Amino acid sequence: MKIYALLTAMLLNGGMVFGQTDPVIMKIAGRPVSRSEFEYSYNKNNSASVIDKKSIVDYVDLFINYKLKVKAAEDAHLDTLTSFQKEFESYRDQQVRPSFITEAEVEAEAHKIYESERQRIDNNGGMIRPSHILLLLKQNAPAKAAEIVKNRIDSIYNALKKGANFQELAKKYSDDKGSAVQGGLLPWIVKGQTYKEFEDVAYSMKKGEMSKPFSSPAGYHIILMTDKGKFFSYDSLKNNIYRFIEQRGIREQIIDRNLDSIVKTLPEGATRETVLDERASDMSEKDSNLKYLIQEYHDGLLLYEISNRKIWEKAAKDEVGLENYFKRHKKSYAWDEPRFKGIAYHVKDAADVSAVKKSVKGKPFQEWASILRKTFNNDSTIRIRVEKGIFKKGDNAVVDKMVFHVDTAQIKQIKDYPIDAIFGKKLKKGPETYEDVKSKVISDYQDELEKVWIEALRKKYPVEVYQDILATVNKH
């Protein structure tokens, strides 16, 4: 009888069952967590690249706290927010959408693009690869300037007719410096890529033929037809076509078409979303890593949202809470050496030394920068240069010299601002208010809020951990 009772207890509490390959390792708020899910999370967060590795036992509490926060977010219906749903669906679709297209379909589309371009080019004269010598001439140039350029191109042409080397003259005289270094050689050209005047001449030429001088909107040219031919082969352009497909979103267009085709075969009311949901479910059943990857993103979004509301944003905006926390832990923020809370500034006029002090005296420290900017530095005039902060010895040479009396401090003079001054107070023991160490207080206050929150979640939601299953993690 005791044996049957033990077996029943194991079945009810989620312990190991004979033949069960993925047993429940714990229950959090009544929700079972499989061993494989825990292993996925543990192994991912304790990989070789992770510095602060945790033991399995230590990781259990971190995992439970994580899941409790997600549960709290779900109970707060944060997963119903439109912003959450859009972001989660977008990520899920990144994982699922590629399954609605095959490489054969991409290859077919690539061939289709290639063939369309090949026919367009080959039926329109094919490709040419000319070399040219260009002498630049601005449109509407004065007649005298045009005459000079025309005489120069004619002289080059006459030299070529007498046997001069085209490549050498292109390097020496052509104003198209990009092609000149190549002896005038241009890339392969198809119709529509350059000036009509240039194309009309070039496409009328035979391979090896040289043109007479002629003009285009760029100036005067002489062309040597280096090569002519049909469009490039598919294999030589395949990588470029695939890049084009990705850049233009053609792969996604094919996926959309395929999804729409599937929707048409389904009962009325089905949508792309319906198909994506079903595919995500099917793929997750077959691939546990994908399942937990999608789950991880889902939970991570919820964790971020609720943590921001409960901890991060709340702490940053809770001025009363920050001030009270600071007062309770003021000794924790004591300094090992004095600080100077104030400004180190440089002025042109000696009268501004006292004027600066007068403008901020008695005003809240956090407002000093705004006051000084409005009073002394407007859009057209910069009367003072200021550094504001809480300085320790070594932070600022002016403060070192005038406050901490460091004889070796070297003050670097600022051009046009020869007078150095300071204003503020020396804090010997520690900060006056939480504002003086605000970032540290916020961080510590957030830690306290999280601790209190976790304690409340632990009381609210039941947690059961099955130690016998935990002992088998990464050992089965």
Coordinates of C-alpha atoms in Angstrom, one line a residue:
M1 CA 0.0 0.0 0.0
K2 CA 2.8 2.4 0.8
I3 CA 4.4 1.7 -2.6
Y4 CA 1.1 2.7 -4.3
A5 CA 0.9 5.8 -2.2
L6 CA 4.4 6.8 -3.1
L7 CA 3.8 6.3 -6.8
T8 CA 0.6 8.4 -6.6
A9 CA 2.5 11.2 -4.9
M10 CA 5.2 11.2 -7.5
L11 CA 2.5 11.4 -10.3
L12 CA 0.7 14.2 -8.6
N13 CA 3.8 16.3 -7.6
G14 CA 5.4 16.1 -11.0
G15 CA 8.3 13.8 -10.0
M16 CA 9.9 11.3 -12.3
V17 CA 7.6 8.9 -14.0
F18 CA 8.7 5.7 -15.7
G19 CA 9.3 6.3 -19.4
Q20 CA 9.0 10.1 -19.1
T21 CA 11.8 11.7 -21.1
D22 CA 11.2 15.3 -20.1
P23 CA 9.9 15.4 -16.5
V24 CA 8.6 18.4 -14.6
I25 CA 11.4 19.9 -12.6
M26 CA 9.4 22.5 -10.7
K27 CA 6.0 24.2 -10.6
I28 CA 5.8 28.0 -10.4
A29 CA 2.4 29.5 -9.5
G30 CA 0.9 26.1 -10.5
R31 CA 2.5 26.1 -13.9
P32 CA 4.8 23.1 -14.6
V33 CA 8.3 23.8 -15.9
S34 CA 10.0 20.9 -17.8
R35 CA 13.5 19.9 -17.2
S36 CA 14.4 20.7 -20.8
E37 CA 13.2 24.3 -20.4
F38 CA 15.3 24.8 -17.3
E39 CA 18.3 23.2 -19.0
Y40 CA 17.9 25.5 -22.0
S41 CA 17.9 28.5 -19.8
Y42 CA 20.7 27.3 -17.5
N43 CA 23.0 26.3 -20.3
K44 CA 22.5 29.4 -22.3
N45 CA 23.2 31.7 -19.3
N46 CA 26.2 29.6 -18.2
S47 CA 28.0 29.1 -21.5
A48 CA 31.7 29.2 -22.0
S49 CA 31.6 33.0 -22.8
V50 CA 29.8 33.8 -19.5
I51 CA 32.1 35.2 -16.8
D52 CA 29.9 34.9 -13.8
K53 CA 28.8 31.3 -14.0
K54 CA 26.3 29.9 -11.6
S55 CA 26.0 26.4 -10.2
I56 CA 22.7 24.6 -10.9
V57 CA 21.6 25.1 -7.3
D58 CA 22.4 28.8 -7.4
Y59 CA 20.7 29.2 -10.7
V60 CA 17.4 27.8 -9.4
D61 CA 16.5 30.9 -7.4
L62 CA 17.4 33.2 -10.3
F63 CA 15.2 31.1 -12.6
I64 CA 12.3 31.1 -10.2
N65 CA 12.5 34.9 -9.6
Y66 CA 12.5 35.4 -13.4
K67 CA 9.4 33.2 -13.9
L68 CA 7.6 34.9 -10.9
K69 CA 8.1 38.3 -12.5
V70 CA 6.7 37.0 -15.8
K71 CA 3.7 35.5 -14.0
A72 CA 3.1 38.9 -12.3
A73 CA 3.3 40.6 -15.7
E74 CA 0.8 38.2 -17.2
D75 CA -1.6 38.7 -14.2
A76 CA -1.2 42.4 -14.9
H77 CA -2.3 41.7 -18.5
L78 CA 0.8 43.3 -19.9
D79 CA 0.7 40.6 -22.6
T80 CA -2.5 42.1 -23.9
L81 CA -0.8 45.5 -24.7
T82 CA -0.8 46.3 -28.4
S83 CA 2.9 47.3 -28.2
F84 CA 3.8 44.0 -26.6
Q85 CA 1.9 41.9 -29.1
K86 CA 3.3 43.7 -32.1
E87 CA 6.9 43.4 -30.9
F88 CA 6.5 39.7 -29.9
E89 CA 4.8 38.8 -33.2
S90 CA 7.5 40.6 -35.1
Y91 CA 10.2 38.5 -33.4
R92 CA 8.2 35.3 -33.7
D93 CA 7.7 36.0 -37.4
Q94 CA 11.5 36.4 -37.9
Q95 CA 11.8 32.8 -36.7
V96 CA 8.8 31.3 -38.6
R97 CA 8.5 33.2 -41.9
P98 CA 11.6 31.7 -43.5
S99 CA 9.9 28.3 -43.4
F100 CA 7.4 29.5 -46.0
I101 CA 9.9 29.8 -48.8
T102 CA 12.4 27.3 -50.3
E103 CA 15.7 27.9 -51.8
A104 CA 14.4 26.6 -55.0
E105 CA 11.8 29.4 -55.1
V106 CA 14.6 32.0 -54.5
E107 CA 16.7 30.4 -57.2
A108 CA 13.7 30.5 -59.6
E109 CA 13.1 34.2 -58.8
A110 CA 16.8 34.9 -59.4
H111 CA 16.7 33.2 -62.8
K112 CA 13.5 35.2 -63.6
I113 CA 15.2 38.5 -62.7
Y114 CA 18.3 37.5 -64.7
E115 CA 16.4 36.5 -67.8
S116 CA 14.3 39.7 -67.8
E117 CA 17.4 41.8 -67.6
R118 CA 19.3 39.6 -70.2
Q119 CA 16.5 40.0 -72.8
R120 CA 16.2 43.8 -72.1
I121 CA 19.9 44.3 -72.7
D122 CA 20.5 41.8 -75.5
N123 CA 17.5 43.0 -77.5
N124 CA 18.7 46.6 -77.1
G125 CA 22.1 46.3 -78.6
G126 CA 23.9 44.2 -76.0
M127 CA 26.9 45.5 -74.0
I128 CA 29.9 47.5 -75.0
R129 CA 33.2 48.3 -73.3
P130 CA 34.7 51.4 -74.8
S131 CA 37.9 53.3 -73.9
H132 CA 37.8 57.0 -74.3
I133 CA 39.7 60.2 -74.0
L134 CA 37.6 63.0 -72.6
L135 CA 38.4 66.8 -72.5
L136 CA 35.9 68.4 -70.2
L137 CA 34.0 71.5 -71.5
K138 CA 31.2 73.1 -69.6
Q139 CA 27.9 73.6 -71.3
N140 CA 27.4 77.1 -72.6
A141 CA 31.1 77.7 -72.3
P142 CA 32.4 80.9 -74.0
A143 CA 33.3 80.4 -77.7
K144 CA 37.0 81.0 -77.1
A145 CA 37.1 78.3 -74.4
A146 CA 35.2 75.8 -76.6
E147 CA 37.6 76.6 -79.5
I148 CA 40.6 75.8 -77.4
V149 CA 39.2 72.4 -76.2
K150 CA 38.2 71.6 -79.8
N151 CA 41.7 72.3 -81.1
R152 CA 43.2 70.1 -78.3
I153 CA 41.0 67.1 -79.1
D154 CA 41.7 67.5 -82.8
S155 CA 45.5 67.5 -82.1
I156 CA 45.1 64.3 -80.0
Y157 CA 43.1 62.7 -82.8
N158 CA 45.7 63.6 -85.4
A159 CA 48.4 62.1 -83.2
L160 CA 46.4 58.9 -82.8
K161 CA 45.9 58.6 -86.6
K162 CA 49.6 58.8 -87.0
G163 CA 50.1 55.8 -84.7
A164 CA 50.3 57.3 -81.2
N165 CA 49.3 54.8 -78.4
F166 CA 45.7 55.4 -77.3
Q167 CA 46.3 54.2 -73.8
E168 CA 49.3 56.4 -73.3
L169 CA 47.5 59.5 -74.5
A170 CA 44.4 58.7 -72.4
K171 CA 46.6 58.5 -69.3
K172 CA 48.3 61.8 -70.2
Y173 CA 45.5 64.0 -71.5
S174 CA 42.0 62.6 -70.5
D175 CA 40.1 64.6 -67.9
D176 CA 38.2 61.5 -66.9
K177 CA 40.8 60.6 -64.2
G178 CA 39.0 57.4 -63.2
S179 CA 39.4 55.8 -66.6
A180 CA 42.6 57.6 -67.5
V181 CA 44.6 55.5 -65.1
Q182 CA 43.3 52.4 -67.0
G183 CA 44.3 53.8 -70.3
G184 CA 40.8 55.3 -70.9
L185 CA 39.1 51.9 -70.3
L186 CA 35.5 52.2 -69.1
P187 CA 33.4 49.5 -67.4
W188 CA 30.9 47.5 -69.5
I189 CA 28.0 49.8 -70.6
V190 CA 24.4 49.2 -71.6
K191 CA 22.1 51.7 -73.2
G192 CA 20.6 54.2 -70.8
Q193 CA 23.7 54.4 -68.6
T194 CA 25.4 57.5 -70.1
Y195 CA 24.8 60.4 -72.4
K196 CA 22.8 59.7 -75.6
E197 CA 25.4 61.4 -77.7
F198 CA 28.1 59.1 -76.3
E199 CA 25.9 56.0 -76.8
D200 CA 24.9 56.9 -80.3
V201 CA 28.5 57.0 -81.4
A202 CA 29.7 54.0 -79.3
Y203 CA 26.9 51.6 -80.4
S204 CA 27.5 52.4 -84.1
M205 CA 31.2 51.2 -83.8
K206 CA 32.8 47.9 -84.4
K207 CA 35.2 46.2 -82.1
G208 CA 38.7 47.8 -82.5
E209 CA 37.3 50.8 -84.3
M210 CA 38.2 54.4 -83.2
S211 CA 35.8 57.3 -83.5
K212 CA 36.4 60.8 -84.7
P213 CA 36.2 63.6 -82.0
F214 CA 32.6 64.3 -81.0
S215 CA 30.9 66.3 -78.3
S216 CA 28.5 65.4 -75.4
P217 CA 27.2 67.5 -72.5
A218 CA 30.5 66.5 -70.7
G219 CA 32.8 67.8 -73.4
Y220 CA 34.8 66.2 -76.3
H221 CA 35.4 62.5 -76.6
I222 CA 37.4 60.1 -78.8
I223 CA 36.3 56.5 -78.4
L224 CA 38.3 53.3 -79.0
M225 CA 35.8 50.3 -79.0
T226 CA 37.6 47.8 -76.9
D227 CA 34.9 45.0 -76.8
K228 CA 31.3 44.3 -77.5
G229 CA 29.2 41.3 -76.4
K230 CA 26.0 39.8 -75.0
F231 CA 24.9 40.0 -71.4
F232 CA 27.0 38.3 -68.7
S233 CA 26.3 34.7 -67.7
Y234 CA 23.9 33.9 -64.9
D235 CA 26.6 32.3 -62.7
S236 CA 28.8 35.4 -62.9
L237 CA 25.9 37.5 -61.6
K238 CA 24.3 35.1 -59.2
N239 CA 25.7 36.7 -56.0
N240 CA 24.7 40.2 -57.2
I241 CA 21.2 39.0 -58.0
Y242 CA 20.8 37.4 -54.6
R243 CA 21.9 40.6 -52.9
F244 CA 19.4 42.5 -55.0
I245 CA 16.7 40.1 -53.9
E246 CA 17.5 40.7 -50.2
Q247 CA 17.9 44.5 -50.5
R248 CA 14.6 44.9 -52.3
G249 CA 12.7 42.6 -49.9
I250 CA 11.8 40.2 -52.7
R251 CA 12.2 37.2 -50.5
E252 CA 9.6 38.6 -48.1
Q253 CA 7.3 39.3 -51.0
I254 CA 7.5 35.7 -52.0
I255 CA 6.7 34.6 -48.5
D256 CA 3.7 36.9 -48.4
R257 CA 2.5 35.4 -51.7
N258 CA 2.9 31.9 -50.3
L259 CA 1.1 32.8 -47.1
D260 CA -1.8 34.4 -49.0
S261 CA -2.0 31.2 -51.1
I262 CA -2.3 29.1 -48.0
V263 CA -5.0 31.4 -46.5
K264 CA -7.1 30.9 -49.6
T265 CA -7.3 27.2 -48.9
L266 CA -8.4 27.6 -45.3
P267 CA -11.9 28.2 -43.9
E268 CA -13.3 31.8 -44.1
G269 CA -11.9 34.1 -41.4
A270 CA -8.4 32.6 -41.6
T271 CA -5.6 35.2 -41.9
R272 CA -1.8 35.2 -42.4
E273 CA -1.7 35.5 -38.6
T274 CA -3.6 32.2 -38.3
V275 CA -1.1 30.5 -40.5
L276 CA 1.9 31.9 -38.7
D277 CA 0.5 30.9 -35.3
E278 CA 0.0 27.3 -36.5
R279 CA 3.4 27.1 -38.1
A280 CA 5.1 28.5 -35.0
S281 CA 3.3 25.8 -32.9
D282 CA 4.3 23.0 -35.3
M283 CA 7.9 24.1 -35.5
S284 CA 8.1 24.5 -31.7
E285 CA 6.9 20.9 -31.2
K286 CA 9.6 19.6 -33.4
D287 CA 12.4 21.9 -32.2
S288 CA 12.6 22.5 -28.4
N289 CA 15.4 25.1 -28.9
L290 CA 13.1 27.1 -31.1
K291 CA 10.3 26.7 -28.7
Y292 CA 12.3 28.0 -25.8
L293 CA 13.9 30.7 -27.9
I294 CA 10.5 32.1 -28.7
Q295 CA 9.3 31.6 -25.2
E296 CA 12.4 33.4 -23.9
Y297 CA 11.7 36.4 -26.1
H298 CA 8.0 36.5 -25.0
D299 CA 9.0 36.3 -21.3
G300 CA 11.8 38.8 -21.8
L301 CA 9.5 41.4 -23.2
L302 CA 7.1 41.0 -20.3
L303 CA 10.0 41.0 -17.8
Y304 CA 11.3 44.3 -19.2
E305 CA 7.9 46.0 -19.1
I306 CA 7.0 45.0 -15.6
S307 CA 10.5 45.6 -14.3
N308 CA 10.4 49.1 -15.8
R309 CA 7.1 49.8 -14.1
K310 CA 7.9 48.2 -10.8
I311 CA 11.6 49.0 -10.4
W312 CA 13.5 51.0 -13.0
E313 CA 11.2 53.9 -14.0
K314 CA 9.6 53.9 -10.6
A315 CA 12.9 54.4 -8.7
A316 CA 14.2 57.0 -11.1
K317 CA 11.0 59.2 -10.7
D318 CA 10.4 58.6 -7.0
E319 CA 12.1 61.6 -5.5
V320 CA 10.6 61.2 -2.1
G321 CA 11.6 57.5 -2.0
L322 CA 15.1 58.3 -3.2
E323 CA 15.5 61.0 -0.5
N324 CA 14.2 58.7 2.2
Y325 CA 16.5 55.8 1.1
F326 CA 19.5 58.2 1.1
K327 CA 18.7 59.4 4.6
R328 CA 18.4 55.8 5.9
H329 CA 21.7 54.7 4.3
K330 CA 23.7 58.0 4.3
K331 CA 26.7 56.4 6.0
S332 CA 27.0 54.0 3.0
Y333 CA 27.8 57.0 0.8
A334 CA 30.5 58.5 3.0
W335 CA 33.7 59.5 1.1
D336 CA 37.2 58.5 2.0
E337 CA 38.4 62.0 1.0
P338 CA 36.7 65.4 0.7
R339 CA 34.9 66.6 -2.5
F340 CA 34.2 70.0 -3.9
K341 CA 30.7 70.6 -4.9
G342 CA 30.5 73.6 -7.2
I343 CA 32.0 75.1 -10.4
A344 CA 35.4 75.9 -11.8
Y345 CA 35.1 78.7 -14.3
H346 CA 37.1 81.0 -16.5
V347 CA 36.1 84.6 -17.5
K348 CA 37.3 87.4 -19.7
D349 CA 36.3 90.3 -17.4
A350 CA 37.3 90.4 -13.7
A351 CA 33.8 91.8 -12.9
D352 CA 32.3 88.5 -14.0
V353 CA 34.0 86.6 -11.2
S354 CA 31.6 88.1 -8.6
A355 CA 28.7 88.2 -11.1
V356 CA 28.9 84.5 -11.5
K357 CA 28.8 83.9 -7.8
K358 CA 25.9 86.3 -7.3
S359 CA 23.8 84.7 -10.0
V360 CA 23.9 81.2 -8.5
K361 CA 24.2 81.9 -4.8
G362 CA 21.3 80.4 -2.9
K363 CA 19.9 78.6 -6.0
P364 CA 19.5 74.8 -6.2
F365 CA 22.8 73.2 -7.4
Q366 CA 21.0 71.3 -10.2
E367 CA 19.8 74.7 -11.7
W368 CA 23.2 76.4 -11.8
A369 CA 24.1 75.2 -15.3
S370 CA 20.9 76.6 -16.8
I371 CA 21.2 79.9 -14.9
L372 CA 24.8 80.4 -16.0
R373 CA 24.0 79.6 -19.6
K374 CA 21.0 82.0 -19.8
T375 CA 22.8 84.8 -17.8
F376 CA 26.3 84.7 -19.4
N377 CA 26.3 82.7 -22.6
N378 CA 23.8 83.3 -25.3
D379 CA 23.8 82.4 -29.0
S380 CA 26.2 85.2 -29.9
T381 CA 28.3 85.8 -26.8
I382 CA 30.2 83.4 -24.6
R383 CA 31.3 85.3 -21.5
I384 CA 32.4 82.4 -19.3
R385 CA 33.7 78.8 -19.6
V386 CA 32.3 76.5 -16.8
E387 CA 32.8 73.0 -15.4
K388 CA 30.2 72.0 -12.9
G389 CA 30.2 68.9 -10.8
I390 CA 31.4 67.2 -7.6
F391 CA 35.1 67.0 -7.8
K392 CA 37.6 64.9 -6.0
K393 CA 41.3 65.7 -5.9
G394 CA 42.8 65.1 -9.4
D395 CA 39.6 65.8 -11.3
N396 CA 40.2 69.5 -12.1
A397 CA 43.4 71.5 -11.9
V398 CA 41.6 74.7 -10.9
V399 CA 39.8 73.0 -8.0
D400 CA 43.1 71.2 -7.0
K401 CA 44.9 74.5 -6.8
M402 CA 42.2 76.7 -5.2
V403 CA 40.3 74.2 -3.0
F404 CA 42.6 71.3 -2.2
H405 CA 45.8 73.5 -2.4
V406 CA 47.8 71.1 -4.5
D407 CA 51.0 73.1 -5.2
T408 CA 51.9 71.0 -8.2
A409 CA 48.5 71.5 -10.0
Q410 CA 49.1 72.9 -13.5
I411 CA 46.2 75.1 -14.7
K412 CA 46.0 75.1 -18.4
Q413 CA 45.1 78.6 -19.6
I414 CA 42.1 78.9 -21.9
K415 CA 42.6 81.4 -24.7
D416 CA 40.6 84.6 -24.2
Y417 CA 39.5 83.5 -20.7
P418 CA 42.5 84.4 -18.6
I419 CA 40.8 84.6 -15.1
D420 CA 40.2 81.4 -13.2
A421 CA 37.8 81.1 -10.3
I422 CA 35.7 78.7 -8.2
F423 CA 32.5 78.8 -6.3
G424 CA 30.8 76.1 -4.2
K425 CA 31.5 74.3 -1.0
K426 CA 33.9 71.7 0.3
L427 CA 32.2 68.5 1.5
K428 CA 34.4 66.7 4.0
K429 CA 32.4 63.7 5.1
G430 CA 30.0 62.9 2.3
P431 CA 27.2 64.1 0.0
E432 CA 24.6 66.6 1.2
T433 CA 21.7 65.1 -0.6
Y434 CA 20.9 62.1 -2.8
E435 CA 21.3 64.4 -5.8
D436 CA 25.1 64.4 -5.1
V437 CA 25.3 60.7 -5.7
K438 CA 22.0 60.3 -7.6
S439 CA 23.0 57.5 -10.0
K440 CA 24.3 55.3 -7.2
V441 CA 21.3 56.0 -5.0
I442 CA 18.9 55.1 -7.8
S443 CA 20.8 51.9 -8.4
D444 CA 20.7 50.9 -4.7
Y445 CA 17.1 51.9 -4.4
Q446 CA 16.2 49.8 -7.4
D447 CA 17.9 46.8 -5.7
E448 CA 15.8 47.4 -2.6
L449 CA 12.6 47.7 -4.5
E450 CA 13.4 44.5 -6.4
K451 CA 14.2 42.6 -3.1
V452 CA 10.9 43.7 -1.6
W453 CA 9.0 42.8 -4.8
I454 CA 10.6 39.3 -5.0
E455 CA 9.7 38.7 -1.3
A456 CA 6.1 39.7 -2.1
L457 CA 6.0 37.4 -5.2
R458 CA 7.4 34.5 -3.2
K459 CA 4.5 34.9 -0.7
K460 CA 1.9 35.3 -3.4
Y461 CA 2.7 32.5 -5.7
P462 CA 3.5 28.9 -4.6
V463 CA 6.8 27.3 -5.8
E464 CA 7.6 23.6 -5.8
V465 CA 11.1 22.3 -6.8
Y466 CA 11.6 18.6 -7.3
Q467 CA 15.0 17.9 -6.1
D468 CA 15.2 14.4 -7.6
I469 CA 14.7 15.8 -11.1
L470 CA 17.0 18.8 -10.4
A471 CA 19.8 16.3 -9.6
T472 CA 19.5 14.9 -13.2
V473 CA 20.0 18.2 -15.0
N474 CA 22.6 17.8 -17.8
K475 CA 23.1 14.2 -16.6
H476 CA 20.5 12.2 -18.4

